[in-house]
CSV table of C-alpha atoms in Angstrom, one decimal:
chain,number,residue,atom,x,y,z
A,1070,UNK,CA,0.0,0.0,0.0
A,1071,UNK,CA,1.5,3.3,-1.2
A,1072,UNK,CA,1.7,6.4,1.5
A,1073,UNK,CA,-0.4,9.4,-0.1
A,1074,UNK,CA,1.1,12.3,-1.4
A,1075,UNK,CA,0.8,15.5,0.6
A,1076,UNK,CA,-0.6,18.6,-1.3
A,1077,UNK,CA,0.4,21.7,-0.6
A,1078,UNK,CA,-2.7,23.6,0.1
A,1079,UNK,CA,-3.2,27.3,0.6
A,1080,UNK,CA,-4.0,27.9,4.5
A,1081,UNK,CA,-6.7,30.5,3.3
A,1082,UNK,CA,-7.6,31.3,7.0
A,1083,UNK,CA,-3.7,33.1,7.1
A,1084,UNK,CA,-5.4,35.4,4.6
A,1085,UNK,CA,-7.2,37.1,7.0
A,1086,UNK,CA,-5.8,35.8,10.5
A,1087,UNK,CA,-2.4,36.9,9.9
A,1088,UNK,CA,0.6,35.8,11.7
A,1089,UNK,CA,1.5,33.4,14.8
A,1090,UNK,CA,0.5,35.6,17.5
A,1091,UNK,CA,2.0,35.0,20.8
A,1092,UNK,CA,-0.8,35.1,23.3
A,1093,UNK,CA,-0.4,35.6,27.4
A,1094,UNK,CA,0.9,32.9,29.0
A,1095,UNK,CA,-0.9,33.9,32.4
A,1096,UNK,CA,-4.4,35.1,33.0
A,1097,UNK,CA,-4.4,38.1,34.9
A,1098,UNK,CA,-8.4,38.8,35.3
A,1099,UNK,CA,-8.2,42.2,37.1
A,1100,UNK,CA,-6.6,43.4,33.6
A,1101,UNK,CA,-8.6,41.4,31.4
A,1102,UNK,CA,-11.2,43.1,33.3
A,1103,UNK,CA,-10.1,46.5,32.6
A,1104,UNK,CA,-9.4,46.0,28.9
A,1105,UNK,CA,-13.0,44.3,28.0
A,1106,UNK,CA,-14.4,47.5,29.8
A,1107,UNK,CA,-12.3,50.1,27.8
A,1108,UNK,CA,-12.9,47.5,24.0
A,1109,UNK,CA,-17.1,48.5,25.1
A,1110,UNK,CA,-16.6,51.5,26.3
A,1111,UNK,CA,-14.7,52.2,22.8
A,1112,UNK,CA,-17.3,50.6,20.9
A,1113,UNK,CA,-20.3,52.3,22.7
A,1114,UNK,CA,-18.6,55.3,21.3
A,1115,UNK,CA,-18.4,54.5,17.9
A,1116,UNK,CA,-22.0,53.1,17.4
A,1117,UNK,CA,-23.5,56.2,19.3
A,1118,UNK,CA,-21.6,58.5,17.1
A,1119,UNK,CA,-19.4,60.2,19.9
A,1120,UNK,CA,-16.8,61.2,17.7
A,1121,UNK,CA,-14.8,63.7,20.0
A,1122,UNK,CA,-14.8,61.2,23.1
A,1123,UNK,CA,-13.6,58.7,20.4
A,1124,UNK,CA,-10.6,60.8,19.6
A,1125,UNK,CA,-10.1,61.6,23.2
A,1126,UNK,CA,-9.0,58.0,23.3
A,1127,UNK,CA,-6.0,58.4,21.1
A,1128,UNK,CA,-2.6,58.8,22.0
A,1129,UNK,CA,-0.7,61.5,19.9
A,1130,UNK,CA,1.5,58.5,17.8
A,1131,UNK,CA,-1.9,56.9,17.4
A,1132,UNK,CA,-1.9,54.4,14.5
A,1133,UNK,CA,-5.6,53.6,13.1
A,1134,UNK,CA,-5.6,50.2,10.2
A,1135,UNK,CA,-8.0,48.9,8.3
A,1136,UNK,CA,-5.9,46.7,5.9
A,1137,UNK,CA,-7.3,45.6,2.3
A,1138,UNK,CA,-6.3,42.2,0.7
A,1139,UNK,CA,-5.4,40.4,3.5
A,1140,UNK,CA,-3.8,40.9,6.9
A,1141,UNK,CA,0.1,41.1,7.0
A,1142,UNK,CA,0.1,43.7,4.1
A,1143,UNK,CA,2.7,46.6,4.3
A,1144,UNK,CA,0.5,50.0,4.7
A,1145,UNK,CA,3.7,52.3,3.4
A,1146,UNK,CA,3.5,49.9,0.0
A,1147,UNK,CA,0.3,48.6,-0.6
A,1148,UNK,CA,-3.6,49.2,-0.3
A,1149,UNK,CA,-5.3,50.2,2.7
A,1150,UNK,CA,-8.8,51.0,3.4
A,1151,UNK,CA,-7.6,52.9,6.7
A,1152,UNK,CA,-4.3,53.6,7.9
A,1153,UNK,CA,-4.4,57.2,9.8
A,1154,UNK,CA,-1.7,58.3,11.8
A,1155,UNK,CA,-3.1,60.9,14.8
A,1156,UNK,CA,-3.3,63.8,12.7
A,1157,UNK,CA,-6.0,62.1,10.0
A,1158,UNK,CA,-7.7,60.5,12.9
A,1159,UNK,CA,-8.4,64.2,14.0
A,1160,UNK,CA,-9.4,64.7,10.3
A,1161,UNK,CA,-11.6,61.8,10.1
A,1162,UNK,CA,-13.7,63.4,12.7
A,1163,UNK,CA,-13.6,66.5,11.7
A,1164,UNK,CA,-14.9,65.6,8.5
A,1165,UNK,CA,-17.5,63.4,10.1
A,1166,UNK,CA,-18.9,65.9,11.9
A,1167,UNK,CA,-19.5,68.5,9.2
A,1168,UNK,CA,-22.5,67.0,8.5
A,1169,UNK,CA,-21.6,66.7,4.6
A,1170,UNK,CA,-20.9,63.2,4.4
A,1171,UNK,CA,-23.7,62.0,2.2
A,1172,UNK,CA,-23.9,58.3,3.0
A,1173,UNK,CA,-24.1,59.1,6.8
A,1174,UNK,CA,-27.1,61.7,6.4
A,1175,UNK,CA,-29.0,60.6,7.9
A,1176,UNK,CA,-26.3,58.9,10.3
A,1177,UNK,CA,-26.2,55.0,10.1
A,1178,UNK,CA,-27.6,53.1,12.7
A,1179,UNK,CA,-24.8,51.2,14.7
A,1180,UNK,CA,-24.5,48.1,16.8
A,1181,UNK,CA,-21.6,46.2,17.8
A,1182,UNK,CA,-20.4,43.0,19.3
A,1183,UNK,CA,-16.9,43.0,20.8
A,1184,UNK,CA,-15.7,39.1,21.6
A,1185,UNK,CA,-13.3,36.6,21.8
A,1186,UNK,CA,-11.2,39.0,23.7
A,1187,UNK,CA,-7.9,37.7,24.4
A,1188,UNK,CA,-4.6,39.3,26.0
A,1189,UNK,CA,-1.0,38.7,23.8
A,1190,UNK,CA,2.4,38.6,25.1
A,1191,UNK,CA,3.9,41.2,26.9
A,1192,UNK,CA,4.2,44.3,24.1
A,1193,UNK,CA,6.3,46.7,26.3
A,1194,UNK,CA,4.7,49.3,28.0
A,1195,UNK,CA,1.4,48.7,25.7
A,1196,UNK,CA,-0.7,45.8,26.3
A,1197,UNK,CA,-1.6,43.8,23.4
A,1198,UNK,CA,-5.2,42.4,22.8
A,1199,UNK,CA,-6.4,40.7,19.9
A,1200,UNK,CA,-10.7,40.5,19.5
A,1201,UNK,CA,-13.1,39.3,17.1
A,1202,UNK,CA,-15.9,42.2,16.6
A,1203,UNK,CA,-19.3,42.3,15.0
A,1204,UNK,CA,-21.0,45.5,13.6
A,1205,UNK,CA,-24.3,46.1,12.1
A,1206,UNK,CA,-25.4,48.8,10.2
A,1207,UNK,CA,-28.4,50.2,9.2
A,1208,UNK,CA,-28.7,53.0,6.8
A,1209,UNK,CA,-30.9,54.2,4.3
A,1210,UNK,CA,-28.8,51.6,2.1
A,1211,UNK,CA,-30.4,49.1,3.9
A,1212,UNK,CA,-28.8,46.6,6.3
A,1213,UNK,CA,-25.0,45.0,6.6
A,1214,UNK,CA,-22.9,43.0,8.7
A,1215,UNK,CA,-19.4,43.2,9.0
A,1216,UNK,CA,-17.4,40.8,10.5
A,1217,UNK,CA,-13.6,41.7,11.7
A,1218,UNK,CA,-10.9,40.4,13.9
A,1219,UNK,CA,-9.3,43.4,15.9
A,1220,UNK,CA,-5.4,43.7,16.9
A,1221,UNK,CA,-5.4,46.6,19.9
A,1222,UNK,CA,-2.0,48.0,21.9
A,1223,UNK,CA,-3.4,49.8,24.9
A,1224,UNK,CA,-1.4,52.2,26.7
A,1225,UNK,CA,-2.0,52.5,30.2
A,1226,UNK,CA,-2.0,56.5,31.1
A,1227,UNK,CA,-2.9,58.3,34.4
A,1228,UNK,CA,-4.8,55.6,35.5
A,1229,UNK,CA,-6.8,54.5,32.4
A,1230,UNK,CA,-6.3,53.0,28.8
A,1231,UNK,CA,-5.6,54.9,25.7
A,1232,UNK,CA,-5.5,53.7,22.0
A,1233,UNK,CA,-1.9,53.6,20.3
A,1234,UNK,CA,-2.8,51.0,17.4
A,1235,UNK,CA,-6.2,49.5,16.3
A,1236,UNK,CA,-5.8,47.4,13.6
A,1237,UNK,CA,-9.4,46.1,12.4
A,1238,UNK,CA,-9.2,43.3,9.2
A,1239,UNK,CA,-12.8,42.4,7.6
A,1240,UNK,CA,-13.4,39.3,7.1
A,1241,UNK,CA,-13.9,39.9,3.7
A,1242,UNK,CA,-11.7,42.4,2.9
A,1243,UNK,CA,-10.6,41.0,-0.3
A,1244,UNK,CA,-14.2,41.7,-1.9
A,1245,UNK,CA,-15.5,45.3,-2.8
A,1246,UNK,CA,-17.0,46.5,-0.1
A,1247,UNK,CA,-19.7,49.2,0.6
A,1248,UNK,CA,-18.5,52.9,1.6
A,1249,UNK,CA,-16.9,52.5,5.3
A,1250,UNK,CA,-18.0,56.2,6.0
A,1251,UNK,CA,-18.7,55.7,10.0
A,1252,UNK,CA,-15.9,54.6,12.1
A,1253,UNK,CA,-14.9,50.6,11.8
């Protein structure tokens, strides 16, 4: 009886999963505590259109992502649907809040579910999180789901989080997509 050959088959998950990530090797539940409450706290913000508390949130070497094609692409050399540094954050919501972004006039109707929250290894004086997230959106436009898994580096300041890197990848991020005109 012959052994089979092995195929080489594309791990299509790594498309949108990314690299090995190296998550905590000990559960510390007072922080995982404080990070779930600052990832809803975040997301309350977003899906209630608080745009200035939002920013408030940002350090000032911030680093917003929203990848295209995949996961692991380079931002500096290829395609991104967001990749804001602090100063276009601060754009963003200026430009959100003028009121002359046609597809969010009326604003779009926001929900989101933040899960699967999980701490990585030790990133320095950030802590590293990685989280699945679910947003629905209603809008004139009708109805839509996206689906994305999160990368966050928290920085601990005067007693609470803020946000130096969000990184969000949509599942299907390798398909046109609708306008992203609220914040992902």
């Amino acid at each position: 009886m012959s052994t089979p050959e092995a195929v080489a088959q594309p791990d299509i998950l790594k498309e949108w999963t990314g690299k090995n990530r190296a998550y905590a090797d000990r559960f510390d539940r007072d922080l995982y505590h404080e990070v779930t409450q600052f990832l809803y706290r975040e997301a309350r913000l977003q899906d209630t259109h608080e745009y200035d508390a939002w920013e408030a949130l940002w350090t000032d070497d911030g680093v917003y992502w929203v990848p295209a094609n995949g996961t692991d692409t380079d931002p500096e050399r290829q395609m991104s649907l967001i990749y804001d540094n602090r100063s276009r954050i601060a754009l963003r919501i200026r430009q959100l809040k003028t009121g002359r972004r046609h597809s969010q006039t009326p604003p779009s109707q926001l929900a989101r579910i933040v899960s699967n929250v999980e701490l990585l290894q030790d990133a320095g004086r950030d802590i590293a999180i990685a989280c699945n997230m679910q947003i629905f959106e209603t809008n004139l436009r009708g109805d839509t789901v996206w689906a994305a898994r999160c990368e966050y580096r928290l920085r601990p300041d005067a007693g609470a989080f803020r946000l130096a890197y969000k990184k969000v990848v949509l599942v299907n991020n390798n398909k046109p997509l609708y306008t992203i005109s609220f914040l992902i």
